[in-house]
Amino acid sequence: MKQLEVQIMGQSYLLGCPENGDARMLDAVNRVDMAMCRIRDAGKIKARDRIAVLAALNLAFELPERTPNAVPVPAATSPETPNNPGETTHPQLAALLQRLDTALGVDGRLL
């Protein structure tokens, strides 16, 4: 297995990569780095582990949108999200976001 040295949010990592998987691995690293930097640059969260968890959740949430045969999440007419008046979400997603916000505290707001 090939190894790649990459940087995510300024930190170096040595990753194992399957043969001919360089492009996919570097694309994944780029998406993770961008997601983590976006959260860090928002200025609300400082802890690297919390940033990593939030970035992973955001990327996992976006994953079905990237999958060719994915079932789209239906647009809902559920109550407005607390942090974004006027924005509506799927009821289960809204409940999950609320639980995560409560668990992470004020500095860990997802959106």
PDB file of N, CA and C in Angstrom:
ATOM      1  N   MET A   1       0.850  -1.179   0.000  1.00  0.00           N
ATOM      2  CA  MET A   1       0.000   0.000   0.000  1.00  0.00           C
ATOM      3  C   MET A   1       0.889   1.234   0.000  1.00  0.00           C
ATOM      4  N   LYS A   2       0.542   2.156  -0.839  1.00  0.00           N
ATOM      5  CA  LYS A   2       1.271   3.406  -0.982  1.00  0.00           C
ATOM      6  C   LYS A   2       0.940   4.337   0.179  1.00  0.00           C
ATOM      7  N   GLN A   3       1.872   5.219   0.530  1.00  0.00           N
ATOM      8  CA  GLN A   3       1.623   6.197   1.576  1.00  0.00           C
ATOM      9  C   GLN A   3       1.704   7.605   0.995  1.00  0.00           C
ATOM     10  N   LEU A   4       0.787   8.449   1.441  1.00  0.00           N
ATOM     11  CA  LEU A   4       0.760   9.849   1.032  1.00  0.00           C
ATOM     12  C   LEU A   4       0.902  10.722   2.263  1.00  0.00           C
ATOM     13  N   GLU A   5       1.734  11.748   2.162  1.00  0.00           N
ATOM     14  CA  GLU A   5       1.805  12.735   3.240  1.00  0.00           C
ATOM     15  C   GLU A   5       0.943  13.913   2.828  1.00  0.00           C
ATOM     16  N   VAL A   6      -0.013  14.247   3.683  1.00  0.00           N
ATOM     17  CA  VAL A   6      -0.970  15.315   3.382  1.00  0.00           C
ATOM     18  C   VAL A   6      -1.056  16.259   4.572  1.00  0.00           C
ATOM     19  N   GLN A   7      -1.676  17.398   4.348  1.00  0.00           N
ATOM     20  CA  GLN A   7      -1.927  18.343   5.434  1.00  0.00           C
ATOM     21  C   GLN A   7      -3.412  18.640   5.497  1.00  0.00           C
ATOM     22  N   ILE A   8      -3.939  18.572   6.716  1.00  0.00           N
ATOM     23  CA  ILE A   8      -5.326  18.919   6.973  1.00  0.00           C
ATOM     24  C   ILE A   8      -5.319  19.950   8.088  1.00  0.00           C
ATOM     25  N   MET A   9      -5.834  21.106   7.796  1.00  0.00           N
ATOM     26  CA  MET A   9      -5.886  22.221   8.740  1.00  0.00           C
ATOM     27  C   MET A   9      -4.504  22.488   9.347  1.00  0.00           C
ATOM     28  N   GLY A  10      -3.473  22.451   8.483  1.00  0.00           N
ATOM     29  CA  GLY A  10      -2.117  22.767   8.906  1.00  0.00           C
ATOM     30  C   GLY A  10      -1.371  21.646   9.603  1.00  0.00           C
ATOM     31  N   GLN A  11      -1.994  20.513   9.817  1.00  0.00           N
ATOM     32  CA  GLN A  11      -1.385  19.373  10.504  1.00  0.00           C
ATOM     33  C   GLN A  11      -1.020  18.310   9.465  1.00  0.00           C
ATOM     34  N   SER A  12       0.187  17.763   9.537  1.00  0.00           N
ATOM     35  CA  SER A  12       0.622  16.728   8.599  1.00  0.00           C
ATOM     36  C   SER A  12       0.145  15.355   9.028  1.00  0.00           C
ATOM     37  N   TYR A  13      -0.266  14.557   8.034  1.00  0.00           N
ATOM     38  CA  TYR A  13      -0.713  13.185   8.257  1.00  0.00           C
ATOM     39  C   TYR A  13      -0.090  12.294   7.195  1.00  0.00           C
ATOM     40  N   LEU A  14       0.305  11.089   7.574  1.00  0.00           N
ATOM     41  CA  LEU A  14       0.800  10.087   6.651  1.00  0.00           C
ATOM     42  C   LEU A  14      -0.310   9.051   6.497  1.00  0.00           C
ATOM     43  N   LEU A  15      -0.879   8.967   5.299  1.00  0.00           N
ATOM     44  CA  LEU A  15      -2.042   8.122   5.061  1.00  0.00           C
ATOM     45  C   LEU A  15      -1.693   6.962   4.140  1.00  0.00           C
ATOM     46  N   GLY A  16      -2.269   5.788   4.440  1.00  0.00           N
ATOM     47  CA  GLY A  16      -2.164   4.662   3.537  1.00  0.00           C
ATOM     48  C   GLY A  16      -3.146   4.868   2.393  1.00  0.00           C
ATOM     49  N   CYS A  17      -2.702   4.526   1.181  1.00  0.00           N
ATOM     50  CA  CYS A  17      -3.534   4.754   0.009  1.00  0.00           C
ATOM     51  C   CYS A  17      -3.403   3.560  -0.930  1.00  0.00           C
ATOM     52  N   PRO A  18      -4.528   3.012  -1.390  1.00  0.00           N
ATOM     53  CA  PRO A  18      -4.434   1.897  -2.335  1.00  0.00           C
ATOM     54  C   PRO A  18      -3.797   2.353  -3.649  1.00  0.00           C
ATOM     55  N   GLU A  19      -3.185   1.416  -4.349  1.00  0.00           N
ATOM     56  CA  GLU A  19      -2.586   1.728  -5.653  1.00  0.00           C
ATOM     57  C   GLU A  19      -3.642   2.359  -6.552  1.00  0.00           C
ATOM     58  N   ASN A  20      -3.256   3.363  -7.286  1.00  0.00           N
ATOM     59  CA  ASN A  20      -4.126   4.098  -8.206  1.00  0.00           C
ATOM     60  C   ASN A  20      -5.263   4.834  -7.493  1.00  0.00           C
ATOM     61  N   GLY A  21      -5.145   5.025  -6.184  1.00  0.00           N
ATOM     62  CA  GLY A  21      -6.170   5.732  -5.440  1.00  0.00           C
ATOM     63  C   GLY A  21      -5.755   7.127  -5.029  1.00  0.00           C
ATOM     64  N   ASP A  22      -4.622   7.583  -5.553  1.00  0.00           N
ATOM     65  CA  ASP A  22      -4.084   8.894  -5.168  1.00  0.00           C
ATOM     66  C   ASP A  22      -5.088  10.027  -5.383  1.00  0.00           C
ATOM     67  N   ALA A  23      -5.672  10.068  -6.561  1.00  0.00           N
ATOM     68  CA  ALA A  23      -6.582  11.180  -6.885  1.00  0.00           C
ATOM     69  C   ALA A  23      -7.786  11.192  -5.961  1.00  0.00           C
ATOM     70  N   ARG A  24      -8.370  10.026  -5.714  1.00  0.00           N
ATOM     71  CA  ARG A  24      -9.536   9.956  -4.823  1.00  0.00           C
ATOM     72  C   ARG A  24      -9.159  10.343  -3.397  1.00  0.00           C
ATOM     73  N   MET A  25      -7.991   9.876  -2.938  1.00  0.00           N
ATOM     74  CA  MET A  25      -7.549  10.197  -1.576  1.00  0.00           C
ATOM     75  C   MET A  25      -7.288  11.688  -1.444  1.00  0.00           C
ATOM     76  N   LEU A  26      -6.618  12.274  -2.424  1.00  0.00           N
ATOM     77  CA  LEU A  26      -6.333  13.706  -2.363  1.00  0.00           C
ATOM     78  C   LEU A  26      -7.616  14.530  -2.448  1.00  0.00           C
ATOM     79  N   ASP A  27      -8.593  14.062  -3.211  1.00  0.00           N
ATOM     80  CA  ASP A  27      -9.896  14.737  -3.259  1.00  0.00           C
ATOM     81  C   ASP A  27     -10.569  14.680  -1.889  1.00  0.00           C
ATOM     82  N   ALA A  28     -10.520  13.512  -1.238  1.00  0.00           N
ATOM     83  CA  ALA A  28     -11.111  13.364   0.098  1.00  0.00           C
ATOM     84  C   ALA A  28     -10.399  14.267   1.103  1.00  0.00           C
ATOM     85  N   VAL A  29      -9.081  14.301   1.044  1.00  0.00           N
ATOM     86  CA  VAL A  29      -8.299  15.157   1.941  1.00  0.00           C
ATOM     87  C   VAL A  29      -8.679  16.619   1.724  1.00  0.00           C
ATOM     88  N   ASN A  30      -8.817  17.023   0.469  1.00  0.00           N
ATOM     89  CA  ASN A  30      -9.184  18.402   0.156  1.00  0.00           C
ATOM     90  C   ASN A  30     -10.564  18.742   0.713  1.00  0.00           C
ATOM     91  N   ARG A  31     -11.542  17.833   0.574  1.00  0.00           N
ATOM     92  CA  ARG A  31     -12.889  18.085   1.099  1.00  0.00           C
ATOM     93  C   ARG A  31     -12.862  18.206   2.617  1.00  0.00           C
ATOM     94  N   VAL A  32     -12.118  17.317   3.291  1.00  0.00           N
ATOM     95  CA  VAL A  32     -12.038  17.361   4.753  1.00  0.00           C
ATOM     96  C   VAL A  32     -11.343  18.644   5.207  1.00  0.00           C
ATOM     97  N   ASP A  33     -10.241  18.990   4.551  1.00  0.00           N
ATOM     98  CA  ASP A  33      -9.514  20.205   4.913  1.00  0.00           C
ATOM     99  C   ASP A  33     -10.395  21.441   4.741  1.00  0.00           C
ATOM    100  N   MET A  34     -11.109  21.521   3.617  1.00  0.00           N
ATOM    101  CA  MET A  34     -11.980  22.676   3.382  1.00  0.00           C
ATOM    102  C   MET A  34     -13.099  22.738   4.416  1.00  0.00           C
ATOM    103  N   ALA A  35     -13.698  21.592   4.733  1.00  0.00           N
ATOM    104  CA  ALA A  35     -14.791  21.564   5.706  1.00  0.00           C
ATOM    105  C   ALA A  35     -14.295  21.996   7.086  1.00  0.00           C
ATOM    106  N   MET A  36     -13.140  21.486   7.496  1.00  0.00           N
ATOM    107  CA  MET A  36     -12.608  21.830   8.811  1.00  0.00           C
ATOM    108  C   MET A  36     -12.192  23.299   8.875  1.00  0.00           C
ATOM    109  N   CYS A  37     -11.557  23.796   7.825  1.00  0.00           N
ATOM    110  CA  CYS A  37     -11.129  25.204   7.813  1.00  0.00           C
ATOM    111  C   CYS A  37     -12.321  26.144   7.821  1.00  0.00           C
ATOM    112  N   ARG A  38     -13.392  25.765   7.118  1.00  0.00           N
ATOM    113  CA  ARG A  38     -14.607  26.597   7.097  1.00  0.00           C
ATOM    114  C   ARG A  38     -15.177  26.725   8.517  1.00  0.00           C
ATOM    115  N   ILE A  39     -15.211  25.619   9.258  1.00  0.00           N
ATOM    116  CA  ILE A  39     -15.739  25.639  10.626  1.00  0.00           C
ATOM    117  C   ILE A  39     -14.807  26.449  11.528  1.00  0.00           C
ATOM    118  N   ARG A  40     -13.502  26.199  11.416  1.00  0.00           N
ATOM    119  CA  ARG A  40     -12.530  26.945  12.225  1.00  0.00           C
ATOM    120  C   ARG A  40     -12.607  28.439  11.934  1.00  0.00           C
ATOM    121  N   ASP A  41     -12.701  28.800  10.663  1.00  0.00           N
ATOM    122  CA  ASP A  41     -12.701  30.216  10.274  1.00  0.00           C
ATOM    123  C   ASP A  41     -13.980  30.932  10.685  1.00  0.00           C
ATOM    124  N   ALA A  42     -15.041  30.178  10.940  1.00  0.00           N
ATOM    125  CA  ALA A  42     -16.269  30.795  11.435  1.00  0.00           C
ATOM    126  C   ALA A  42     -16.021  31.379  12.828  1.00  0.00           C
ATOM    127  N   GLY A  43     -14.990  30.878  13.522  1.00  0.00           N
ATOM    128  CA  GLY A  43     -14.548  31.458  14.769  1.00  0.00           C
ATOM    129  C   GLY A  43     -15.274  31.027  16.022  1.00  0.00           C
ATOM    130  N   LYS A  44     -16.276  30.177  15.906  1.00  0.00           N
ATOM    131  CA  LYS A  44     -17.047  29.803  17.084  1.00  0.00           C
ATOM    132  C   LYS A  44     -16.436  28.617  17.817  1.00  0.00           C
ATOM    133  N   ILE A  45     -15.691  27.783  17.120  1.00  0.00           N
ATOM    134  CA  ILE A  45     -15.157  26.559  17.715  1.00  0.00           C
ATOM    135  C   ILE A  45     -13.640  26.566  17.563  1.00  0.00           C
ATOM    136  N   LYS A  46     -12.945  26.258  18.639  1.00  0.00           N
ATOM    137  CA  LYS A  46     -11.487  26.263  18.624  1.00  0.00           C
ATOM    138  C   LYS A  46     -10.894  24.854  18.721  1.00  0.00           C
ATOM    139  N   ALA A  47     -11.584  23.941  19.388  1.00  0.00           N
ATOM    140  CA  ALA A  47     -11.037  22.606  19.628  1.00  0.00           C
ATOM    141  C   ALA A  47     -11.030  21.788  18.332  1.00  0.00           C
ATOM    142  N   ARG A  48      -9.848  21.296  17.962  1.00  0.00           N
ATOM    143  CA  ARG A  48      -9.667  20.537  16.727  1.00  0.00           C
ATOM    144  C   ARG A  48     -10.567  19.309  16.670  1.00  0.00           C
ATOM    145  N   ASP A  49     -10.752  18.623  17.802  1.00  0.00           N
ATOM    146  CA  ASP A  49     -11.589  17.417  17.785  1.00  0.00           C
ATOM    147  C   ASP A  49     -13.055  17.753  17.509  1.00  0.00           C
ATOM    148  N   ARG A  50     -13.544  18.850  18.056  1.00  0.00           N
ATOM    149  CA  ARG A  50     -14.931  19.271  17.773  1.00  0.00           C
ATOM    150  C   ARG A  50     -15.079  19.701  16.321  1.00  0.00           C
ATOM    151  N   ILE A  51     -14.081  20.393  15.821  1.00  0.00           N
ATOM    152  CA  ILE A  51     -14.105  20.793  14.416  1.00  0.00           C
ATOM    153  C   ILE A  51     -14.150  19.554  13.530  1.00  0.00           C
ATOM    154  N   ALA A  52     -13.347  18.546  13.860  1.00  0.00           N
ATOM    155  CA  ALA A  52     -13.311  17.313  13.065  1.00  0.00           C
ATOM    156  C   ALA A  52     -14.657  16.595  13.095  1.00  0.00           C
ATOM    157  N   VAL A  53     -15.292  16.525  14.265  1.00  0.00           N
ATOM    158  CA  VAL A  53     -16.595  15.863  14.376  1.00  0.00           C
ATOM    159  C   VAL A  53     -17.639  16.606  13.554  1.00  0.00           C
ATOM    160  N   LEU A  54     -17.679  17.912  13.662  1.00  0.00           N
ATOM    161  CA  LEU A  54     -18.660  18.689  12.907  1.00  0.00           C
ATOM    162  C   LEU A  54     -18.420  18.581  11.400  1.00  0.00           C
ATOM    163  N   ALA A  55     -17.158  18.600  10.994  1.00  0.00           N
ATOM    164  CA  ALA A  55     -16.842  18.450   9.570  1.00  0.00           C
ATOM    165  C   ALA A  55     -17.274  17.071   9.080  1.00  0.00           C
ATOM    166  N   ALA A  56     -17.024  16.031   9.879  1.00  0.00           N
ATOM    167  CA  ALA A  56     -17.437  14.677   9.495  1.00  0.00           C
ATOM    168  C   ALA A  56     -18.952  14.580   9.361  1.00  0.00           C
ATOM    169  N   LEU A  57     -19.668  15.188  10.294  1.00  0.00           N
ATOM    170  CA  LEU A  57     -21.133  15.176  10.214  1.00  0.00           C
ATOM    171  C   LEU A  57     -21.631  15.917   8.979  1.00  0.00           C
ATOM    172  N   ASN A  58     -21.049  17.070   8.709  1.00  0.00           N
ATOM    173  CA  ASN A  58     -21.456  17.825   7.531  1.00  0.00           C
ATOM    174  C   ASN A  58     -21.172  17.057   6.245  1.00  0.00           C
ATOM    175  N   LEU A  59     -19.993  16.423   6.162  1.00  0.00           N
ATOM    176  CA  LEU A  59     -19.652  15.648   4.972  1.00  0.00           C
ATOM    177  C   LEU A  59     -20.554  14.423   4.832  1.00  0.00           C
ATOM    178  N   ALA A  60     -20.841  13.762   5.943  1.00  0.00           N
ATOM    179  CA  ALA A  60     -21.730  12.596   5.894  1.00  0.00           C
ATOM    180  C   ALA A  60     -23.133  13.005   5.473  1.00  0.00           C
ATOM    181  N   PHE A  61     -23.579  14.154   5.920  1.00  0.00           N
ATOM    182  CA  PHE A  61     -24.900  14.652   5.545  1.00  0.00           C
ATOM    183  C   PHE A  61     -24.964  14.958   4.049  1.00  0.00           C
ATOM    184  N   GLU A  62     -23.872  15.487   3.498  1.00  0.00           N
ATOM    185  CA  GLU A  62     -23.815  15.820   2.081  1.00  0.00           C
ATOM    186  C   GLU A  62     -23.621  14.590   1.201  1.00  0.00           C
ATOM    187  N   LEU A  63     -23.168  13.492   1.760  1.00  0.00           N
ATOM    188  CA  LEU A  63     -22.830  12.297   0.981  1.00  0.00           C
ATOM    189  C   LEU A  63     -23.959  11.803   0.084  1.00  0.00           C
ATOM    190  N   PRO A  64     -25.198  11.682   0.558  1.00  0.00           N
ATOM    191  CA  PRO A  64     -26.262  11.221  -0.343  1.00  0.00           C
ATOM    192  C   PRO A  64     -26.442  12.115  -1.561  1.00  0.00           C
ATOM    193  N   GLU A  65     -26.152  13.397  -1.444  1.00  0.00           N
ATOM    194  CA  GLU A  65     -26.264  14.310  -2.580  1.00  0.00           C
ATOM    195  C   GLU A  65     -25.228  13.983  -3.644  1.00  0.00           C
ATOM    196  N   ARG A  66     -24.103  13.407  -3.239  1.00  0.00           N
ATOM    197  CA  ARG A  66     -23.017  13.093  -4.154  1.00  0.00           C
ATOM    198  C   ARG A  66     -23.164  11.701  -4.760  1.00  0.00           C
ATOM    199  N   THR A  67     -23.967  10.835  -4.151  1.00  0.00           N
ATOM    200  CA  THR A  67     -24.141   9.473  -4.620  1.00  0.00           C
ATOM    201  C   THR A  67     -25.115   9.468  -5.793  1.00  0.00           C
ATOM    202  N   PRO A  68     -24.748   8.827  -6.922  1.00  0.00           N
ATOM    203  CA  PRO A  68     -25.589   8.881  -8.118  1.00  0.00           C
ATOM    204  C   PRO A  68     -27.015   8.364  -7.921  1.00  0.00           C
ATOM    205  N   ASN A  69     -27.221   7.277  -7.193  1.00  0.00           N
ATOM    206  CA  ASN A  69     -28.544   6.692  -7.034  1.00  0.00           C
ATOM    207  C   ASN A  69     -29.175   7.018  -5.686  1.00  0.00           C
ATOM    208  N   ALA A  70     -28.733   8.095  -5.081  1.00  0.00           N
ATOM    209  CA  ALA A  70     -29.218   8.446  -3.750  1.00  0.00           C
ATOM    210  C   ALA A  70     -30.669   8.911  -3.810  1.00  0.00           C
ATOM    211  N   VAL A  71     -31.364   8.617  -2.735  1.00  0.00           N
ATOM    212  CA  VAL A  71     -32.736   9.111  -2.588  1.00  0.00           C
ATOM    213  C   VAL A  71     -32.632  10.503  -1.990  1.00  0.00           C
ATOM    214  N   PRO A  72     -33.143  11.521  -2.653  1.00  0.00           N
ATOM    215  CA  PRO A  72     -33.011  12.873  -2.115  1.00  0.00           C
ATOM    216  C   PRO A  72     -33.829  13.056  -0.845  1.00  0.00           C
ATOM    217  N   VAL A  73     -33.303  13.893   0.034  1.00  0.00           N
ATOM    218  CA  VAL A  73     -34.031  14.246   1.249  1.00  0.00           C
ATOM    219  C   VAL A  73     -35.133  15.204   0.826  1.00  0.00           C
ATOM    220  N   PRO A  74     -36.388  14.872   1.143  1.00  0.00           N
ATOM    221  CA  PRO A  74     -37.476  15.739   0.676  1.00  0.00           C
ATOM    222  C   PRO A  74     -37.451  17.091   1.356  1.00  0.00           C
ATOM    223  N   ALA A  75     -37.838  18.101   0.615  1.00  0.00           N
ATOM    224  CA  ALA A  75     -37.985  19.424   1.213  1.00  0.00           C
ATOM    225  C   ALA A  75     -39.180  19.358   2.145  1.00  0.00           C
ATOM    226  N   ALA A  76     -39.039  19.945   3.293  1.00  0.00           N
ATOM    227  CA  ALA A  76     -40.102  19.845   4.285  1.00  0.00           C
ATOM    228  C   ALA A  76     -40.673  21.212   4.583  1.00  0.00           C
ATOM    229  N   THR A  77     -41.855  21.195   5.126  1.00  0.00           N
ATOM    230  CA  THR A  77     -42.465  22.438   5.584  1.00  0.00           C
ATOM    231  C   THR A  77     -42.576  22.369   7.093  1.00  0.00           C
ATOM    232  N   SER A  78     -41.482  21.960   7.697  1.00  0.00           N
ATOM    233  CA  SER A  78     -41.443  21.820   9.149  1.00  0.00           C
ATOM    234  C   SER A  78     -41.113  23.164   9.785  1.00  0.00           C
ATOM    235  N   PRO A  79     -41.119  23.220  11.119  1.00  0.00           N
ATOM    236  CA  PRO A  79     -40.836  24.495  11.790  1.00  0.00           C
ATOM    237  C   PRO A  79     -39.475  25.048  11.387  1.00  0.00           C
ATOM    238  N   GLU A  80     -39.325  26.343  11.537  1.00  0.00           N
ATOM    239  CA  GLU A  80     -38.078  27.010  11.207  1.00  0.00           C
ATOM    240  C   GLU A  80     -36.978  26.541  12.145  1.00  0.00           C
ATOM    241  N   THR A  81     -35.736  26.547  11.631  1.00  0.00           N
ATOM    242  CA  THR A  81     -34.614  26.198  12.477  1.00  0.00           C
ATOM    243  C   THR A  81     -34.343  27.348  13.428  1.00  0.00           C
ATOM    244  N   PRO A  82     -33.899  27.050  14.673  1.00  0.00           N
ATOM    245  CA  PRO A  82     -33.718  28.108  15.663  1.00  0.00           C
ATOM    246  C   PRO A  82     -32.665  29.139  15.291  1.00  0.00           C
ATOM    247  N   ASN A  83     -31.601  28.730  14.599  1.00  0.00           N
ATOM    248  CA  ASN A  83     -30.527  29.669  14.282  1.00  0.00           C
ATOM    249  C   ASN A  83     -30.752  30.404  12.977  1.00  0.00           C
ATOM    250  N   ASN A  84     -31.683  29.923  12.150  1.00  0.00           N
ATOM    251  CA  ASN A  84     -31.907  30.520  10.842  1.00  0.00           C
ATOM    252  C   ASN A  84     -33.394  30.689  10.596  1.00  0.00           C
ATOM    253  N   PRO A  85     -34.008  31.720  11.149  1.00  0.00           N
ATOM    254  CA  PRO A  85     -35.434  31.924  10.924  1.00  0.00           C
ATOM    255  C   PRO A  85     -35.735  31.971   9.432  1.00  0.00           C
ATOM    256  N   GLY A  86     -36.833  31.341   9.054  1.00  0.00           N
ATOM    257  CA  GLY A  86     -37.217  31.291   7.657  1.00  0.00           C
ATOM    258  C   GLY A  86     -36.709  30.054   6.942  1.00  0.00           C
ATOM    259  N   GLU A  87     -35.728  29.366   7.517  1.00  0.00           N
ATOM    260  CA  GLU A  87     -35.180  28.161   6.900  1.00  0.00           C
ATOM    261  C   GLU A  87     -35.919  26.948   7.436  1.00  0.00           C
ATOM    262  N   THR A  88     -36.329  26.046   6.558  1.00  0.00           N
ATOM    263  CA  THR A  88     -37.014  24.837   6.989  1.00  0.00           C
ATOM    264  C   THR A  88     -36.135  23.633   6.738  1.00  0.00           C
ATOM    265  N   THR A  89     -36.331  22.581   7.541  1.00  0.00           N
ATOM    266  CA  THR A  89     -35.537  21.365   7.403  1.00  0.00           C
ATOM    267  C   THR A  89     -36.443  20.160   7.547  1.00  0.00           C
ATOM    268  N   HIS A  90     -35.899  19.011   7.245  1.00  0.00           N
ATOM    269  CA  HIS A  90     -36.588  17.757   7.475  1.00  0.00           C
ATOM    270  C   HIS A  90     -36.738  17.602   8.991  1.00  0.00           C
ATOM    271  N   PRO A  91     -37.902  17.158   9.487  1.00  0.00           N
ATOM    272  CA  PRO A  91     -38.129  17.102  10.934  1.00  0.00           C
ATOM    273  C   PRO A  91     -37.098  16.256  11.680  1.00  0.00           C
ATOM    274  N   GLN A  92     -36.697  15.123  11.117  1.00  0.00           N
ATOM    275  CA  GLN A  92     -35.710  14.273  11.798  1.00  0.00           C
ATOM    276  C   GLN A  92     -34.360  14.965  11.846  1.00  0.00           C
ATOM    277  N   LEU A  93     -33.995  15.659  10.772  1.00  0.00           N
ATOM    278  CA  LEU A  93     -32.735  16.391  10.747  1.00  0.00           C
ATOM    279  C   LEU A  93     -32.750  17.516  11.778  1.00  0.00           C
ATOM    280  N   ALA A  94     -33.865  18.228  11.854  1.00  0.00           N
ATOM    281  CA  ALA A  94     -33.977  19.314  12.829  1.00  0.00           C
ATOM    282  C   ALA A  94     -33.813  18.781  14.253  1.00  0.00           C
ATOM    283  N   ALA A  95     -34.424  17.628  14.529  1.00  0.00           N
ATOM    284  CA  ALA A  95     -34.313  17.027  15.865  1.00  0.00           C
ATOM    285  C   ALA A  95     -32.872  16.605  16.148  1.00  0.00           C
ATOM    286  N   LEU A  96     -32.205  16.022  15.147  1.00  0.00           N
ATOM    287  CA  LEU A  96     -30.813  15.601  15.316  1.00  0.00           C
ATOM    288  C   LEU A  96     -29.910  16.809  15.548  1.00  0.00           C
ATOM    289  N   LEU A  97     -30.092  17.859  14.774  1.00  0.00           N
ATOM    290  CA  LEU A  97     -29.287  19.063  14.958  1.00  0.00           C
ATOM    291  C   LEU A  97     -29.490  19.659  16.341  1.00  0.00           C
ATOM    292  N   GLN A  98     -30.727  19.656  16.818  1.00  0.00           N
ATOM    293  CA  GLN A  98     -31.012  20.188  18.152  1.00  0.00           C
ATOM    294  C   GLN A  98     -30.302  19.361  19.222  1.00  0.00           C
ATOM    295  N   ARG A  99     -30.346  18.028  19.082  1.00  0.00           N
ATOM    296  CA  ARG A  99     -29.669  17.162  20.054  1.00  0.00           C
ATOM    297  C   ARG A  99     -28.168  17.386  20.035  1.00  0.00           C
ATOM    298  N   LEU A 100     -27.582  17.536  18.836  1.00  0.00           N
ATOM    299  CA  LEU A 100     -26.144  17.782  18.732  1.00  0.00           C
ATOM    300  C   LEU A 100     -25.781  19.137  19.324  1.00  0.00           C
ATOM    301  N   ASP A 101     -26.562  20.157  19.026  1.00  0.00           N
ATOM    302  CA  ASP A 101     -26.303  21.483  19.590  1.00  0.00           C
ATOM    303  C   ASP A 101     -26.346  21.455  21.112  1.00  0.00           C
ATOM    304  N   THR A 102     -27.317  20.751  21.663  1.00  0.00           N
ATOM    305  CA  THR A 102     -27.434  20.649  23.115  1.00  0.00           C
ATOM    306  C   THR A 102     -26.223  19.924  23.701  1.00  0.00           C
ATOM    307  N   ALA A 103     -25.809  18.825  23.044  1.00  0.00           N
ATOM    308  CA  ALA A 103     -24.686  18.048  23.551  1.00  0.00           C
ATOM    309  C   ALA A 103     -23.372  18.799  23.451  1.00  0.00           C
ATOM    310  N   LEU A 104     -23.192  19.581  22.404  1.00  0.00           N
ATOM    311  CA  LEU A 104     -21.922  20.286  22.193  1.00  0.00           C
ATOM    312  C   LEU A 104     -21.850  21.599  22.950  1.00  0.00           C
ATOM    313  N   GLY A 105     -22.966  22.140  23.346  1.00  0.00           N
ATOM    314  CA  GLY A 105     -22.955  23.402  24.072  1.00  0.00           C
ATOM    315  C   GLY A 105     -22.897  24.575  23.109  1.00  0.00           C
ATOM    316  N   VAL A 106     -22.778  25.756  23.635  1.00  0.00           N
ATOM    317  CA  VAL A 106     -22.856  26.984  22.860  1.00  0.00           C
ATOM    318  C   VAL A 106     -21.742  27.061  21.806  1.00  0.00           C
ATOM    319  N   ASP A 107     -20.529  26.575  22.118  1.00  0.00           N
ATOM    320  CA  ASP A 107     -19.434  26.716  21.156  1.00  0.00           C
ATOM    321  C   ASP A 107     -19.486  25.681  20.044  1.00  0.00           C
ATOM    322  N   GLY A 108     -20.442  24.754  20.086  1.00  0.00           N
ATOM    323  CA  GLY A 108     -20.470  23.689  19.091  1.00  0.00           C
ATOM    324  C   GLY A 108     -21.649  23.719  18.158  1.00  0.00           C
ATOM    325  N   ARG A 109     -22.241  24.877  17.937  1.00  0.00           N
ATOM    326  CA  ARG A 109     -23.392  24.958  17.039  1.00  0.00           C
ATOM    327  C   ARG A 109     -23.004  24.486  15.651  1.00  0.00           C
ATOM    328  N   LEU A 110     -23.807  23.579  15.090  1.00  0.00           N
ATOM    329  CA  LEU A 110     -23.514  23.035  13.774  1.00  0.00           C
ATOM    330  C   LEU A 110     -23.715  24.054  12.672  1.00  0.00           C
ATOM    331  N   LEU A 111     -24.864  24.693  12.671  1.00  0.00           N
ATOM    332  CA  LEU A 111     -25.186  25.574  11.541  1.00  0.00           C
ATOM    333  C   LEU A 111     -25.562  26.947  12.047  1.00  0.00           C
TER     334      LEU A 111
END
